[in-house]
């Protein structure tokens, strides 16, 4: 899958090999997946560094990772992910280690490259602002499973799952004067100690008996899908029999 899927990791200083020059790492990856000579691969590597915004790419390509700033290292990693012209890029918290101004530049770069290369990006992040700014669809996960999935606009503005609703309520909104933000009581369970039924049930403000014994699958609700018994068509009958 190496040619079809590229990866951008959270901390570029640890995802790049510190003992090799950037040129070695780019050329090796390009030649592994594409039928190019050493010279052709180096030319492509320089072009990639230029495309991701590395100034003086012809000279910087022979530098070691520690000679780049955090934002520039992340640009190198993005270039590395694009080397083999993948159909999908998995970006795991690509802006977490960067300051806010550099974050915005990296996100804009990812969006531009996605458009120009016709590459899909699966962005893994806890930053809802980044999600709202970049994604078309979003899947909200809790304890290793998808709790809700849908178009970003629908999930952010009209959250269905109680966990998603709590997440949205915990984000301060400009122009709204509130005494306190929403707080989700309790803490995330360890993945080795997930409770029976819905994994969110110990913290859910809308929990009822079925939630504690039966795990829900994703169910269609308006334009989204949510793994919650609140949206089961038979809920009223179940509730009436309790």
mmCIF file of C-alpha atoms in Angstrom:
data_model
loop_
_atom_site.group_PDB
_atom_site.id
_atom_site.type_symbol
_atom_site.label_atom_id
_atom_site.label_comp_id
_atom_site.label_asym_id
_atom_site.label_seq_id
_atom_site.Cartn_x
_atom_site.Cartn_y
_atom_site.Cartn_z
ATOM 1 C CA UNK A 1 0.000 0.000 0.000
ATOM 2 C CA UNK A 2 3.044 2.254 0.180
ATOM 3 C CA UNK A 3 2.450 3.833 -3.204
ATOM 4 C CA UNK A 4 -1.284 4.315 -2.660
ATOM 5 C CA UNK A 5 -1.185 5.731 0.887
ATOM 6 C CA UNK A 6 1.085 8.430 2.300
ATOM 7 C CA UNK A 7 1.417 9.381 5.973
ATOM 8 C CA UNK A 8 2.087 12.619 7.855
ATOM 9 C CA UNK A 9 2.881 12.078 11.519
ATOM 10 C CA UNK A 10 2.446 14.268 14.583
ATOM 11 C CA UNK A 11 6.090 15.043 15.334
ATOM 12 C CA UNK A 12 8.243 15.478 12.201
ATOM 13 C CA UNK A 13 11.527 15.407 14.133
ATOM 14 C CA UNK A 14 10.842 11.801 15.159
ATOM 15 C CA UNK A 15 9.273 10.653 11.872
ATOM 16 C CA UNK A 16 12.325 11.790 9.891
ATOM 17 C CA UNK A 17 15.551 9.828 10.373
ATOM 18 C CA UNK A 18 17.990 12.227 12.128
ATOM 19 C CA UNK A 19 21.056 10.425 10.726
ATOM 20 C CA UNK A 20 20.202 10.933 7.061
ATOM 21 C CA UNK A 21 19.949 14.061 4.962
ATOM 22 C CA UNK A 22 16.498 15.025 3.714
ATOM 23 C CA UNK A 23 17.674 14.256 0.160
ATOM 24 C CA UNK A 24 18.490 10.641 1.090
ATOM 25 C CA UNK A 25 15.059 10.077 2.623
ATOM 26 C CA UNK A 26 13.140 11.686 -0.241
ATOM 27 C CA UNK A 27 15.116 10.003 -3.017
ATOM 28 C CA UNK A 28 14.906 6.576 -1.355
ATOM 29 C CA UNK A 29 11.124 6.831 -1.026
ATOM 30 C CA UNK A 30 10.662 8.078 -4.587
ATOM 31 C CA UNK A 31 12.840 5.319 -6.089
ATOM 32 C CA UNK A 32 11.104 2.637 -4.004
ATOM 33 C CA UNK A 33 7.763 3.426 -5.626
ATOM 34 C CA UNK A 34 8.553 5.086 -8.952
ATOM 35 C CA UNK A 35 10.772 3.877 -11.802
ATOM 36 C CA UNK A 36 13.194 6.819 -11.809
ATOM 37 C CA UNK A 37 16.971 7.180 -11.885
ATOM 38 C CA UNK A 38 18.879 8.741 -8.982
ATOM 39 C CA UNK A 39 19.125 12.055 -10.863
ATOM 40 C CA UNK A 40 15.444 12.067 -11.828
ATOM 41 C CA UNK A 41 14.428 11.224 -8.258
ATOM 42 C CA UNK A 42 16.541 14.061 -6.864
ATOM 43 C CA UNK A 43 14.983 16.498 -9.338
ATOM 44 C CA UNK A 44 11.524 15.361 -8.259
ATOM 45 C CA UNK A 45 12.512 15.706 -4.596
ATOM 46 C CA UNK A 46 13.652 19.308 -5.143
ATOM 47 C CA UNK A 47 10.409 20.074 -6.980
ATOM 48 C CA UNK A 48 8.398 18.614 -4.091
ATOM 49 C CA UNK A 49 10.251 20.770 -1.548
ATOM 50 C CA UNK A 50 9.536 23.838 -3.672
ATOM 51 C CA UNK A 51 5.873 22.832 -3.931
ATOM 52 C CA UNK A 52 5.493 22.562 -0.156
ATOM 53 C CA UNK A 53 7.107 25.963 0.361
ATOM 54 C CA UNK A 54 10.720 25.219 1.336
ATOM 55 C CA UNK A 55 12.835 28.250 0.294
ATOM 56 C CA UNK A 56 16.157 27.583 -1.476
ATOM 57 C CA UNK A 57 15.092 23.965 -1.957
ATOM 58 C CA UNK A 58 18.129 23.169 -4.145
ATOM 59 C CA UNK A 59 20.445 23.824 -1.172
ATOM 60 C CA UNK A 60 18.165 22.838 1.726
ATOM 61 C CA UNK A 61 17.574 19.357 0.342
ATOM 62 C CA UNK A 62 21.045 18.315 1.556
ATOM 63 C CA UNK A 63 20.422 19.475 5.126
ATOM 64 C CA UNK A 64 19.655 17.190 8.070
ATOM 65 C CA UNK A 65 16.220 17.284 9.765
ATOM 66 C CA UNK A 66 17.539 19.158 12.840
ATOM 67 C CA UNK A 67 18.617 22.034 10.574
ATOM 68 C CA UNK A 68 14.967 22.830 9.761
ATOM 69 C CA UNK A 69 12.457 24.631 12.001
ATOM 70 C CA UNK A 70 9.354 22.756 13.196
ATOM 71 C CA UNK A 71 7.123 24.182 10.471
ATOM 72 C CA UNK A 72 9.717 23.500 7.756
ATOM 73 C CA UNK A 73 10.212 19.928 8.984
ATOM 74 C CA UNK A 74 6.480 19.366 8.723
ATOM 75 C CA UNK A 75 6.593 20.668 5.150
ATOM 76 C CA UNK A 76 9.361 18.155 4.406
ATOM 77 C CA UNK A 77 7.195 15.354 5.829
ATOM 78 C CA UNK A 78 4.272 16.488 3.659
ATOM 79 C CA UNK A 79 6.584 16.366 0.633
ATOM 80 C CA UNK A 80 7.675 12.875 1.702
ATOM 81 C CA UNK A 81 4.035 11.774 1.905
ATOM 82 C CA UNK A 82 3.432 13.047 -1.640
ATOM 83 C CA UNK A 83 6.528 11.377 -3.130
ATOM 84 C CA UNK A 84 4.783 8.404 -4.726
ATOM 85 C CA UNK A 85 1.653 10.318 -5.800
ATOM 86 C CA UNK A 86 -0.662 8.506 -3.342
ATOM 87 C CA UNK A 87 -4.454 8.436 -3.616
ATOM 88 C CA UNK A 88 -4.816 8.888 0.165
ATOM 89 C CA UNK A 89 -2.792 10.752 2.796
ATOM 90 C CA UNK A 90 -3.302 9.913 6.472
ATOM 91 C CA UNK A 91 -2.429 13.017 8.504
ATOM 92 C CA UNK A 92 -2.097 12.210 12.223
ATOM 93 C CA UNK A 93 -2.281 15.434 14.277
ATOM 94 C CA UNK A 94 -0.122 17.233 11.672
ATOM 95 C CA UNK A 95 -0.287 20.645 13.387
ATOM 96 C CA UNK A 96 -0.199 19.760 17.109
ATOM 97 C CA UNK A 97 3.497 20.518 17.648
ATOM 98 C CA UNK A 98 3.337 23.858 15.794
ATOM 99 C CA UNK A 99 2.377 27.368 16.877
ATOM 100 C CA UNK A 100 -0.931 28.814 15.711
ATOM 101 C CA UNK A 101 0.370 30.884 12.791
ATOM 102 C CA UNK A 102 2.357 27.938 11.392
ATOM 103 C CA UNK A 103 -0.659 25.661 11.929
ATOM 104 C CA UNK A 104 -2.732 27.852 9.624
ATOM 105 C CA UNK A 105 -0.026 27.730 6.939
ATOM 106 C CA UNK A 106 0.249 23.927 7.110
ATOM 107 C CA UNK A 107 -3.540 23.467 6.950
ATOM 108 C CA UNK A 108 -3.783 25.774 3.944
ATOM 109 C CA UNK A 109 -0.908 23.886 2.301
ATOM 110 C CA UNK A 110 -2.680 20.535 2.837
ATOM 111 C CA UNK A 111 -5.902 21.896 1.355
ATOM 112 C CA UNK A 112 -4.093 23.267 -1.715
ATOM 113 C CA UNK A 113 -2.117 20.068 -2.319
ATOM 114 C CA UNK A 114 -5.295 18.022 -1.899
ATOM 115 C CA UNK A 115 -6.985 20.051 -4.645
ATOM 116 C CA UNK A 116 -4.013 20.083 -7.012
ATOM 117 C CA UNK A 117 -3.050 16.416 -6.666
ATOM 118 C CA UNK A 118 -6.631 15.107 -6.399
ATOM 119 C CA UNK A 119 -5.577 13.288 -3.227
ATOM 120 C CA UNK A 120 -7.908 12.437 -0.372
ATOM 121 C CA UNK A 121 -6.769 13.346 3.152
ATOM 122 C CA UNK A 122 -7.855 11.526 6.300
ATOM 123 C CA UNK A 123 -7.116 13.998 9.096
ATOM 124 C CA UNK A 124 -6.816 12.684 12.660
ATOM 125 C CA UNK A 125 -7.122 15.497 15.199
ATOM 126 C CA UNK A 126 -8.763 16.608 18.434
ATOM 127 C CA UNK A 127 -8.907 20.241 17.252
ATOM 128 C CA UNK A 128 -12.508 20.945 16.218
ATOM 129 C CA UNK A 129 -11.449 24.287 14.742
ATOM 130 C CA UNK A 130 -9.126 22.521 12.307
ATOM 131 C CA UNK A 131 -11.896 20.040 11.445
ATOM 132 C CA UNK A 132 -14.433 22.802 10.776
ATOM 133 C CA UNK A 133 -11.908 24.645 8.593
ATOM 134 C CA UNK A 134 -10.633 21.735 6.500
ATOM 135 C CA UNK A 135 -12.836 18.642 6.423
ATOM 136 C CA UNK A 136 -15.849 17.729 4.290
ATOM 137 C CA UNK A 137 -16.960 14.844 6.510
ATOM 138 C CA UNK A 138 -16.118 14.047 10.117
ATOM 139 C CA UNK A 139 -16.243 10.899 12.234
ATOM 140 C CA UNK A 140 -16.290 11.449 16.004
ATOM 141 C CA UNK A 141 -14.709 8.556 17.904
ATOM 142 C CA UNK A 142 -15.084 7.473 21.522
ATOM 143 C CA UNK A 143 -13.163 4.596 23.139
ATOM 144 C CA UNK A 144 -11.979 3.275 19.781
ATOM 145 C CA UNK A 145 -15.349 3.262 17.990
ATOM 146 C CA UNK A 146 -17.170 5.766 15.782
ATOM 147 C CA UNK A 147 -19.911 7.508 17.778
ATOM 148 C CA UNK A 148 -21.143 9.812 15.004
ATOM 149 C CA UNK A 149 -20.311 10.474 11.362
ATOM 150 C CA UNK A 150 -21.616 12.959 8.829
ATOM 151 C CA UNK A 151 -20.977 16.174 6.959
ATOM 152 C CA UNK A 152 -18.949 18.645 9.019
ATOM 153 C CA UNK A 153 -21.702 21.279 8.970
ATOM 154 C CA UNK A 154 -24.291 18.810 10.286
ATOM 155 C CA UNK A 155 -22.081 17.313 12.995
ATOM 156 C CA UNK A 156 -20.662 20.607 14.261
ATOM 157 C CA UNK A 157 -23.920 22.574 14.276
ATOM 158 C CA UNK A 158 -26.445 19.779 14.873
ATOM 159 C CA UNK A 159 -24.650 17.128 16.928
ATOM 160 C CA UNK A 160 -26.752 14.013 17.546
ATOM 161 C CA UNK A 161 -24.727 11.718 19.799
ATOM 162 C CA UNK A 162 -24.563 12.883 23.463
ATOM 163 C CA UNK A 163 -20.761 12.660 23.374
ATOM 164 C CA UNK A 164 -20.542 14.848 20.247
ATOM 165 C CA UNK A 165 -23.014 17.253 21.818
ATOM 166 C CA UNK A 166 -20.769 17.508 24.879
ATOM 167 C CA UNK A 167 -17.702 18.113 22.732
ATOM 168 C CA UNK A 168 -19.393 20.935 20.831
ATOM 169 C CA UNK A 169 -20.683 22.468 24.061
ATOM 170 C CA UNK A 170 -17.179 22.548 25.547
ATOM 171 C CA UNK A 171 -15.913 24.926 22.850
ATOM 172 C CA UNK A 172 -16.337 28.635 23.618
ATOM 173 C CA UNK A 173 -18.177 30.562 20.895
ATOM 174 C CA UNK A 174 -17.315 34.143 19.963
ATOM 175 C CA UNK A 175 -20.163 36.537 20.773
ATOM 176 C CA UNK A 176 -21.978 34.155 23.140
ATOM 177 C CA UNK A 177 -21.955 35.069 26.826
ATOM 178 C CA UNK A 178 -22.308 31.889 28.914
ATOM 179 C CA UNK A 179 -21.688 31.322 32.612
ATOM 180 C CA UNK A 180 -20.043 27.927 32.099
ATOM 181 C CA UNK A 181 -19.121 25.635 29.225
ATOM 182 C CA UNK A 182 -20.546 22.126 28.949
ATOM 183 C CA UNK A 183 -18.618 19.559 30.973
ATOM 184 C CA UNK A 184 -18.665 15.801 30.344
ATOM 185 C CA UNK A 185 -18.574 14.141 33.747
ATOM 186 C CA UNK A 186 -16.186 11.256 34.412
ATOM 187 C CA UNK A 187 -13.238 10.141 32.305
ATOM 188 C CA UNK A 188 -12.514 8.028 29.240
ATOM 189 C CA UNK A 189 -12.357 4.272 30.001
ATOM 190 C CA UNK A 190 -9.197 2.291 29.356
ATOM 191 C CA UNK A 191 -9.503 0.271 26.166
ATOM 192 C CA UNK A 192 -9.023 -2.900 28.247
ATOM 193 C CA UNK A 193 -11.877 -1.934 30.572
ATOM 194 C CA UNK A 194 -14.640 -0.748 28.226
ATOM 195 C CA UNK A 195 -18.026 -1.195 29.951
ATOM 196 C CA UNK A 196 -20.730 -3.441 28.456
ATOM 197 C CA UNK A 197 -23.312 -1.840 26.209
ATOM 198 C CA UNK A 198 -22.552 1.634 24.901
ATOM 199 C CA UNK A 199 -19.022 2.572 25.983
ATOM 200 C CA UNK A 200 -20.203 6.118 26.756
ATOM 201 C CA UNK A 201 -23.020 5.006 29.082
ATOM 202 C CA UNK A 202 -21.251 5.742 32.447
ATOM 203 C CA UNK A 203 -20.865 9.397 31.402
ATOM 204 C CA UNK A 204 -23.987 9.911 29.313
ATOM 205 C CA UNK A 205 -26.646 12.316 30.666
ATOM 206 C CA UNK A 206 -29.350 10.523 28.628
ATOM 207 C CA UNK A 207 -28.494 6.925 29.518
ATOM 208 C CA UNK A 208 -31.268 4.351 30.003
ATOM 209 C CA UNK A 209 -31.260 0.602 30.717
ATOM 210 C CA UNK A 210 -30.659 -0.644 27.178
ATOM 211 C CA UNK A 211 -27.495 1.488 26.902
ATOM 212 C CA UNK A 212 -25.902 -0.500 29.748
ATOM 213 C CA UNK A 213 -26.339 -3.939 28.186
ATOM 214 C CA UNK A 214 -26.444 -3.605 24.384
ATOM 215 C CA UNK A 215 -23.889 -1.881 22.174
ATOM 216 C CA UNK A 216 -25.492 0.242 19.400
ATOM 217 C CA UNK A 217 -24.367 0.272 15.775
ATOM 218 C CA UNK A 218 -24.438 3.415 13.642
ATOM 219 C CA UNK A 219 -28.018 4.408 12.828
ATOM 220 C CA UNK A 220 -29.173 6.953 10.221
ATOM 221 C CA UNK A 221 -30.542 10.151 11.736
ATOM 222 C CA UNK A 222 -31.349 12.990 9.323
ATOM 223 C CA UNK A 223 -28.128 13.600 7.332
ATOM 224 C CA UNK A 224 -25.799 11.891 9.842
ATOM 225 C CA UNK A 225 -25.242 8.530 11.497
ATOM 226 C CA UNK A 226 -25.004 8.067 15.263
ATOM 227 C CA UNK A 227 -24.305 4.982 17.385
ATOM 228 C CA UNK A 228 -26.927 5.782 20.004
ATOM 229 C CA UNK A 229 -30.108 3.990 21.154
ATOM 230 C CA UNK A 230 -31.859 7.369 21.388
ATOM 231 C CA UNK A 231 -32.338 7.154 17.627
ATOM 232 C CA UNK A 232 -33.542 3.575 17.410
ATOM 233 C CA UNK A 233 -37.026 3.334 15.901
ATOM 234 C CA UNK A 234 -38.107 0.843 18.593
ATOM 235 C CA UNK A 235 -36.910 2.954 21.517
ATOM 236 C CA UNK A 236 -40.403 3.969 22.609
ATOM 237 C CA UNK A 237 -41.510 0.343 22.771
ATOM 238 C CA UNK A 238 -38.380 -0.622 24.716
ATOM 239 C CA UNK A 239 -38.781 2.303 27.090
ATOM 240 C CA UNK A 240 -42.439 1.454 27.645
ATOM 241 C CA UNK A 241 -41.544 -2.102 28.641
ATOM 242 C CA UNK A 242 -38.897 -1.094 31.158
#
